PDB file of C-alpha atoms in Angstrom:
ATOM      1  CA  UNK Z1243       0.000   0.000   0.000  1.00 44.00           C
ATOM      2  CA  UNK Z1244       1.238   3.789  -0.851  1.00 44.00           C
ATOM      3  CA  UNK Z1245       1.529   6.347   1.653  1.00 41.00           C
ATOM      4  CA  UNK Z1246      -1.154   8.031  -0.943  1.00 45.00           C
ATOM      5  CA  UNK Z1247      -3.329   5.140  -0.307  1.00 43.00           C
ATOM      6  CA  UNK Z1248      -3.391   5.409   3.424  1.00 43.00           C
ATOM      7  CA  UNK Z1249      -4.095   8.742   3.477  1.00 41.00           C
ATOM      8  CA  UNK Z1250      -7.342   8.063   2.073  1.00 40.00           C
ATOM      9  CA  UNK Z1251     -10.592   8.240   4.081  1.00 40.00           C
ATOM     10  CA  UNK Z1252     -12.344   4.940   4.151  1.00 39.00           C
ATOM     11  CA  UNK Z1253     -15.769   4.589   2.777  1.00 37.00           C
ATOM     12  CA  UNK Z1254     -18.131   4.581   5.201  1.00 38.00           C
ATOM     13  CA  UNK Z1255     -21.501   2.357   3.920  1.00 40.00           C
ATOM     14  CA  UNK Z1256     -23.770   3.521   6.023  1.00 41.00           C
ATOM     15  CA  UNK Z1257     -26.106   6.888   6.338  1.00 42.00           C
ATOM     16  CA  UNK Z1258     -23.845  10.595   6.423  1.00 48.00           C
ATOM     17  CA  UNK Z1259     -22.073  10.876   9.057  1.00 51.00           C
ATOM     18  CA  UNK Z1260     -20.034  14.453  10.055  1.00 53.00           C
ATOM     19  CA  UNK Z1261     -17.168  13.795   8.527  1.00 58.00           C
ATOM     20  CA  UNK Z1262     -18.886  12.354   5.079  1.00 68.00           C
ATOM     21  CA  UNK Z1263     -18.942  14.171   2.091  1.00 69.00           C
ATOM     22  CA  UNK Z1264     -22.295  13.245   1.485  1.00 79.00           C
ATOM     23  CA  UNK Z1265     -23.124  15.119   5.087  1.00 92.00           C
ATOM     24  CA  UNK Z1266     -23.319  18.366   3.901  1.00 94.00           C
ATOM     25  CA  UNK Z1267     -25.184  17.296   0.699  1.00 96.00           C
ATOM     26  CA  UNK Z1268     -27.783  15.801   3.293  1.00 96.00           C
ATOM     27  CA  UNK Z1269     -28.413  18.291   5.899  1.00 97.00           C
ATOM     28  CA  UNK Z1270     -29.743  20.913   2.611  1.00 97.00           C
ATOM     29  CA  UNK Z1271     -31.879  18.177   1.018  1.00 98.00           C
ATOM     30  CA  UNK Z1272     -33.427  17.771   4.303  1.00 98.00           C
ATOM     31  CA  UNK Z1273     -33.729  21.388   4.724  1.00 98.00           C
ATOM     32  CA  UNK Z1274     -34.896  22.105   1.469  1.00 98.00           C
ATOM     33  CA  UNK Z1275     -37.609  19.246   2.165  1.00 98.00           C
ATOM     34  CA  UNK Z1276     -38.406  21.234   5.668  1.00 98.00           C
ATOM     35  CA  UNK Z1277     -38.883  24.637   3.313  1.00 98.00           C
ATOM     36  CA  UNK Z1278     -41.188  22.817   0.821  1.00 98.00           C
ATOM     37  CA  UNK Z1279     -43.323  21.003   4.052  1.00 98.00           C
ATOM     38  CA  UNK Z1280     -43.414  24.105   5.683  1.00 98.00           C
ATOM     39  CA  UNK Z1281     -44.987  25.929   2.869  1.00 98.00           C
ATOM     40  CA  UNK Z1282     -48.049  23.243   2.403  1.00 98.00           C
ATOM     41  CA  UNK Z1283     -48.449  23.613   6.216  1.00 98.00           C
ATOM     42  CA  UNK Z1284     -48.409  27.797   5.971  1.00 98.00           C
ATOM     43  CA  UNK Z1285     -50.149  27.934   2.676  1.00 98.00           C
ATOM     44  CA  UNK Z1286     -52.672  25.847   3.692  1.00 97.00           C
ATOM     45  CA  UNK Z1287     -53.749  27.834   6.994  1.00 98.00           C
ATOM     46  CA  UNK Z1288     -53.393  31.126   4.453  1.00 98.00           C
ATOM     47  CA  UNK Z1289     -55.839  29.759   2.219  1.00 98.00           C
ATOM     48  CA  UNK Z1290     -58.251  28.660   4.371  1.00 98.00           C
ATOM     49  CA  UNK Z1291     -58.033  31.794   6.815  1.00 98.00           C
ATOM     50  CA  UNK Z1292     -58.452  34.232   4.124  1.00 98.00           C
ATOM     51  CA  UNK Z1293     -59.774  32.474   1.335  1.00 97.00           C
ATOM     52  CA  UNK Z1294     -57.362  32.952  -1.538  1.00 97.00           C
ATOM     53  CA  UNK Z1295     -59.155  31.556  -3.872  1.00 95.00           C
ATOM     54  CA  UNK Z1296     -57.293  28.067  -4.333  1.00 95.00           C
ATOM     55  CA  UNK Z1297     -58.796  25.254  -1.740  1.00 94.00           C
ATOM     56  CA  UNK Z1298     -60.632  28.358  -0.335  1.00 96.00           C
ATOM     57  CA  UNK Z1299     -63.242  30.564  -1.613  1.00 96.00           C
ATOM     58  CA  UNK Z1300     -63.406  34.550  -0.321  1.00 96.00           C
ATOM     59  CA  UNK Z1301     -66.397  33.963   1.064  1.00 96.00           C
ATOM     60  CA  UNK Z1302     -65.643  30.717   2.564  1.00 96.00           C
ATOM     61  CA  UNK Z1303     -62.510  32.030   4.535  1.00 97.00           C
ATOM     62  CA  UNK Z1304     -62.199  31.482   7.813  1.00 98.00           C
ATOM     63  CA  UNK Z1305     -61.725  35.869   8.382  1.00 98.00           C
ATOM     64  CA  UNK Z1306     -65.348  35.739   6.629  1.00 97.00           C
ATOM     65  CA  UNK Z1307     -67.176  33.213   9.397  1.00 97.00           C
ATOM     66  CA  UNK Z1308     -66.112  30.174   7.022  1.00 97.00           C
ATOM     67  CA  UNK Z1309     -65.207  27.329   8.623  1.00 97.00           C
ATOM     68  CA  UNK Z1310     -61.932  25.955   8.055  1.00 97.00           C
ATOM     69  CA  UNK Z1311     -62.491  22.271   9.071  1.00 96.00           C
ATOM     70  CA  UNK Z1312     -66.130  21.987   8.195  1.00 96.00           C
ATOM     71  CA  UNK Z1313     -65.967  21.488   5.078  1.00 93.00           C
ATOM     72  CA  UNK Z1314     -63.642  18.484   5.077  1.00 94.00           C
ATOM     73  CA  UNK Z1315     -65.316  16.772   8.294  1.00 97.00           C
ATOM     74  CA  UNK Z1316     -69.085  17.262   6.402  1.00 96.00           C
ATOM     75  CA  UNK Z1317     -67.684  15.311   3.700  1.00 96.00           C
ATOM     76  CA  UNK Z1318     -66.056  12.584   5.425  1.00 97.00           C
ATOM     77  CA  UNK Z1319     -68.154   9.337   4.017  1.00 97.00           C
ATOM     78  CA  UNK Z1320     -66.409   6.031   5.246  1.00 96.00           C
ATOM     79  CA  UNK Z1321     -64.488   4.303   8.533  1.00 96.00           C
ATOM     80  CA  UNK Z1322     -65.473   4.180  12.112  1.00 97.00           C
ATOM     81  CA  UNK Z1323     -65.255   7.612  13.269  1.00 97.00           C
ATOM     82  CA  UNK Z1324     -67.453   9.131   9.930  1.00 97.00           C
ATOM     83  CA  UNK Z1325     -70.571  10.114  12.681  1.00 97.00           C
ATOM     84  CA  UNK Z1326     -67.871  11.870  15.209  1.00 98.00           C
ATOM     85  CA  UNK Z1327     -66.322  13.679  11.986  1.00 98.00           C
ATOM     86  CA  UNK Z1328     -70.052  15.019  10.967  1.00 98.00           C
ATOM     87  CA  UNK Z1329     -70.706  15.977  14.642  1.00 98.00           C
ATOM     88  CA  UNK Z1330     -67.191  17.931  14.809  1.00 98.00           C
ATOM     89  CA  UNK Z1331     -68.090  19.766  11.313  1.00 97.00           C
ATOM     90  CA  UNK Z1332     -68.384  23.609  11.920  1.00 96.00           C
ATOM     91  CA  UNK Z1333     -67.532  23.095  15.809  1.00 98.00           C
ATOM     92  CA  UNK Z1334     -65.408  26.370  17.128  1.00 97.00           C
ATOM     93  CA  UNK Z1335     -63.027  24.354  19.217  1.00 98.00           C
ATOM     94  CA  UNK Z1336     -62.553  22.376  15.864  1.00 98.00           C
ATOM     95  CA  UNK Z1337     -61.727  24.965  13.401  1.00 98.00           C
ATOM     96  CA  UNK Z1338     -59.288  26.871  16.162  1.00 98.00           C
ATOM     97  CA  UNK Z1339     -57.297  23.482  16.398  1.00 98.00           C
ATOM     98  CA  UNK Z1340     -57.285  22.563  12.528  1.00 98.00           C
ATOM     99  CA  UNK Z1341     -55.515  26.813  12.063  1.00 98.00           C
ATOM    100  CA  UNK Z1342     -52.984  26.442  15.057  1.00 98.00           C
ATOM    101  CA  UNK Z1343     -51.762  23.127  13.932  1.00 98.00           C
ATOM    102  CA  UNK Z1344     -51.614  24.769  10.324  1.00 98.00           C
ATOM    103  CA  UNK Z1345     -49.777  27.673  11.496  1.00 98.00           C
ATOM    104  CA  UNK Z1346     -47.666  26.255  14.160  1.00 98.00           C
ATOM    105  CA  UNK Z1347     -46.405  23.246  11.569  1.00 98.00           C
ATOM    106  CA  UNK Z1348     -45.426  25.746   8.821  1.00 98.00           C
ATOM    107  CA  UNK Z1349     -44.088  28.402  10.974  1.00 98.00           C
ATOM    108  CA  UNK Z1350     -42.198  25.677  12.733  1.00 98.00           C
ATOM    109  CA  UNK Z1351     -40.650  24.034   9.932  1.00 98.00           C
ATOM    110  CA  UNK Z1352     -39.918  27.710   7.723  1.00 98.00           C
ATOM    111  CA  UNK Z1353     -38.013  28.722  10.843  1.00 98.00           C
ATOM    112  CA  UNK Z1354     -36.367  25.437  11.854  1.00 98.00           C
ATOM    113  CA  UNK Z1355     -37.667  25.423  15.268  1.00 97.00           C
ATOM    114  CA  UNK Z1356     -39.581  23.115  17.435  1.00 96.00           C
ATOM    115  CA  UNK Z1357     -39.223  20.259  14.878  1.00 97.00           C
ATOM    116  CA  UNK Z1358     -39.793  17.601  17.829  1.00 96.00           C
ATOM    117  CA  UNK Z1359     -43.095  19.429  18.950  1.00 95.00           C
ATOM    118  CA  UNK Z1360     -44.183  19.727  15.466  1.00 97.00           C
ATOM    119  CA  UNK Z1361     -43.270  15.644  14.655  1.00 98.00           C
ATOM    120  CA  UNK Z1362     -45.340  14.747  17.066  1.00 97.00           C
ATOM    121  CA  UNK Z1363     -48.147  17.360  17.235  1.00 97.00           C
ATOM    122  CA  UNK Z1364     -47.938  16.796  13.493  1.00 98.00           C
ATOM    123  CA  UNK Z1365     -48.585  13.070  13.334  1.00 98.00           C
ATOM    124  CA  UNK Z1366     -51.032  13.407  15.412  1.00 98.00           C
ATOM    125  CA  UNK Z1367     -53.194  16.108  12.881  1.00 98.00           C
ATOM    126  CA  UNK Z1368     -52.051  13.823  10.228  1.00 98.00           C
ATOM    127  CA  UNK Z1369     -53.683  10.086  12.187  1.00 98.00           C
ATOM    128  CA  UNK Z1370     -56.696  12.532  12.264  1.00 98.00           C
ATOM    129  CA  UNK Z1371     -56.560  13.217   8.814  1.00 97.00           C
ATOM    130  CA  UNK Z1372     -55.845  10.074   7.616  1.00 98.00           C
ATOM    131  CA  UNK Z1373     -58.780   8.547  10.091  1.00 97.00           C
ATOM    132  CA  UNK Z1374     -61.091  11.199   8.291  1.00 97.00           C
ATOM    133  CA  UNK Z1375     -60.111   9.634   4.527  1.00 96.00           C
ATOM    134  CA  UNK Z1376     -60.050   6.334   5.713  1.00 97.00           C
ATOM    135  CA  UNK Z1377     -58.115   4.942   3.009  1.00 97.00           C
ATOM    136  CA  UNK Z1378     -58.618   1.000   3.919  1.00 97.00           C
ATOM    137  CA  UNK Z1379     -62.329   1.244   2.718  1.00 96.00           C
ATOM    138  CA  UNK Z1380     -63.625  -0.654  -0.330  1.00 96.00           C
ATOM    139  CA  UNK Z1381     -66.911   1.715  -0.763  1.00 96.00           C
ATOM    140  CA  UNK Z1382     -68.147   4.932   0.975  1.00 96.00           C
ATOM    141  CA  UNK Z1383     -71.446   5.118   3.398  1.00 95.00           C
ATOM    142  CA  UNK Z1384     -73.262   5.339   0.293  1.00 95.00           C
ATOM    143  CA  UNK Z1385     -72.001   2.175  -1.402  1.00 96.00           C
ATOM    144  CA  UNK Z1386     -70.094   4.163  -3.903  1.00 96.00           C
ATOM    145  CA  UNK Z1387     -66.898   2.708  -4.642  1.00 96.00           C
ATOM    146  CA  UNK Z1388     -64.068   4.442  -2.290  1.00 94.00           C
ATOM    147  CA  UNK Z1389     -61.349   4.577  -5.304  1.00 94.00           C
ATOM    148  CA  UNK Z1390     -58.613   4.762  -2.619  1.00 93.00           C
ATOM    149  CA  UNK Z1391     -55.027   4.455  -4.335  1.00 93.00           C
ATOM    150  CA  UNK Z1392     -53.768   2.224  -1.688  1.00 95.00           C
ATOM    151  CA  UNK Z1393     -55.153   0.907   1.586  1.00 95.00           C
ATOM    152  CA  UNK Z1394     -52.728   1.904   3.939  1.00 96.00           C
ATOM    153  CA  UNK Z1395     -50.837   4.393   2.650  1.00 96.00           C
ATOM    154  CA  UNK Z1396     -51.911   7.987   1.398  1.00 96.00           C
ATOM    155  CA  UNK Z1397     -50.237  11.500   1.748  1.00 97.00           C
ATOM    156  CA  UNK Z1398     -50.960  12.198   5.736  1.00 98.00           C
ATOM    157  CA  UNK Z1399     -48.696   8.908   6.190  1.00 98.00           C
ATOM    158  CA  UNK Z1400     -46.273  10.520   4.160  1.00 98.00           C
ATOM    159  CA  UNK Z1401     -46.339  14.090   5.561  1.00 98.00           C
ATOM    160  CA  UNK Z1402     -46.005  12.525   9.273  1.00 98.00           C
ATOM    161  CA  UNK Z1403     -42.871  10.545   8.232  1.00 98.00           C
ATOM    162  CA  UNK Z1404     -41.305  13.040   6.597  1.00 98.00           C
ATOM    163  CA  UNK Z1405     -42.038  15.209  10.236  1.00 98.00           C
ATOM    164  CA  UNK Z1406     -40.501  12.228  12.109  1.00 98.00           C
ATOM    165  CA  UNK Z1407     -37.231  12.423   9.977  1.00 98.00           C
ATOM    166  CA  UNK Z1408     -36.469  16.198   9.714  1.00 98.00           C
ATOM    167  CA  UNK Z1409     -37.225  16.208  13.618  1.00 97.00           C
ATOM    168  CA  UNK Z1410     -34.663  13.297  14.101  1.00 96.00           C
ATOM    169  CA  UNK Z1411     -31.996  14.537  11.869  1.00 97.00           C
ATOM    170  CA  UNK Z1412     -32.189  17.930  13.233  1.00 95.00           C
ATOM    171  CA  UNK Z1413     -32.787  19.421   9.577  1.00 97.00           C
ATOM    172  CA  UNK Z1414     -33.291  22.775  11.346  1.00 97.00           C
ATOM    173  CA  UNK Z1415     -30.111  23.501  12.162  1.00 96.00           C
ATOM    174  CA  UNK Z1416     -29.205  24.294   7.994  1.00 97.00           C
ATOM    175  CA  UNK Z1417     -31.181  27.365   6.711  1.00 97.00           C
ATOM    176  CA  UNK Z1418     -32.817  27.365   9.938  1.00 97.00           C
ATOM    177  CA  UNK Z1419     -33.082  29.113  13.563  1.00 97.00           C
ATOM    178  CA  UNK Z1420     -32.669  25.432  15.228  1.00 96.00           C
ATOM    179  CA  UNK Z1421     -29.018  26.619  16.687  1.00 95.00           C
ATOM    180  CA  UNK Z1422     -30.029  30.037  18.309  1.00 95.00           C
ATOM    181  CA  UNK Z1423     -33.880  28.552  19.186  1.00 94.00           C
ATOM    182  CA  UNK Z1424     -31.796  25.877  21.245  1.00 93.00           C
ATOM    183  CA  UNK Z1425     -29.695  28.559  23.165  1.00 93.00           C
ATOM    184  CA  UNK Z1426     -32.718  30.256  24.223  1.00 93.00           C
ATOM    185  CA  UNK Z1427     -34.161  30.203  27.705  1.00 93.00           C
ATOM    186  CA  UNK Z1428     -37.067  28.235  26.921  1.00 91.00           C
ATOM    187  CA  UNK Z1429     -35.958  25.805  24.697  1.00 91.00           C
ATOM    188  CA  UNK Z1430     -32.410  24.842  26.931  1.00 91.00           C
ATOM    189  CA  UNK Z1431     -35.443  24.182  30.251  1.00 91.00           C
ATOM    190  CA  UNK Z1432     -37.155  21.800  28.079  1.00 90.00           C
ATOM    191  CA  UNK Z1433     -35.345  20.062  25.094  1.00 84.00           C
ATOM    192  CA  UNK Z1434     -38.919  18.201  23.934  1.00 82.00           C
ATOM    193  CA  UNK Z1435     -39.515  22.319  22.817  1.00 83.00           C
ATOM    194  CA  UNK Z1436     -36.625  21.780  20.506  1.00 81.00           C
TER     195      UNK Z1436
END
């Protein structure tokens, strides 16, 4: 073996690691997938609070006595919590927690901070959500077929993994506040803020 050879840095085969190459390369893919999640989140509550004209009509909008949550919960037409969904639709305490999760999730992940809280509050929204599809049914209330893509498996699944994985790999901490959130009073008392 050559002294050039030895000088070499072994190949690591597993995930990146700090001193990979393929570290850096990581950290701003997972950021860049934090920026893009954070923008459904904020656009999202944007749209439905002041009806922008996309998922959200101006009159519908949430600044114009709409209902953000209604909507979707009236519709809900299949799995084992369809009555409870109907009975939530238009309910204050309903709408309130549908906008704060929508706000805190995409300020949270724009900003880099809080990525724990938001995994887990965000997981939870997204069992919710993915209760409210209920993508294992075959047919809806009605007896309509349910035309569900997959029966496991649909976008909330996705959007709660992806939390889980920019919480665990810290992806706040490139193009984010996750370094100077940490060093702050609050968030150094109680790391689960973090």
């Amino acid at each position: 073996m050559t002294v050039h050879q030895q000088s070499r840095p072994a190949r690591t085969t597993g995930g990146p690691s700090t001193g990979s190459a393929t570290a850096p390369v990581a950290a701003r893919v997972l950021a860049a997938l934090r920026l893009v999640m954070g923008g459904i989140f904020l656009w999202a509550f944007l749209d439905k609070a002041f009806g922008l004209g996309y998922a959200t009509r101006s009159e519908n909008a949430w600044i114009n006595g709409g209902s953000p949550a209604g909507g979707y919960l009236s519709r809900v037409s299949a799995g084992p919590l369809e009555s409870t969904f109907h009975s939530w639709a238009g309910a204050v305490w309903v709408d309130w927690l549908y906008m704060a999760g929508m706000l805190g999730l995409g300020v949270a992940l724009l900003a880099g901070i809080g990525l724990r809280m938001a995994a887990i509050a965000g997981s939870l929204m997204m069992a919710m959500m993915w209760m409210a599809e209920w993508p294992p049914a075959r047919e809806l209330s009605d007896g309509s077929p349910s035309m569900s893509p997959n029966p496991l498996i649909d976008q909330h699944v996705v959007y709660a993994l992806i939390l889980v994985v920019l919480a665990a790999f810290a992806a706040g901490r490139t193009w984010g506040l996750a370094d100077h959130w940490a060093r702050t009073p609050v968030a150094a008392r109680s790391p689960w803020l973090q």
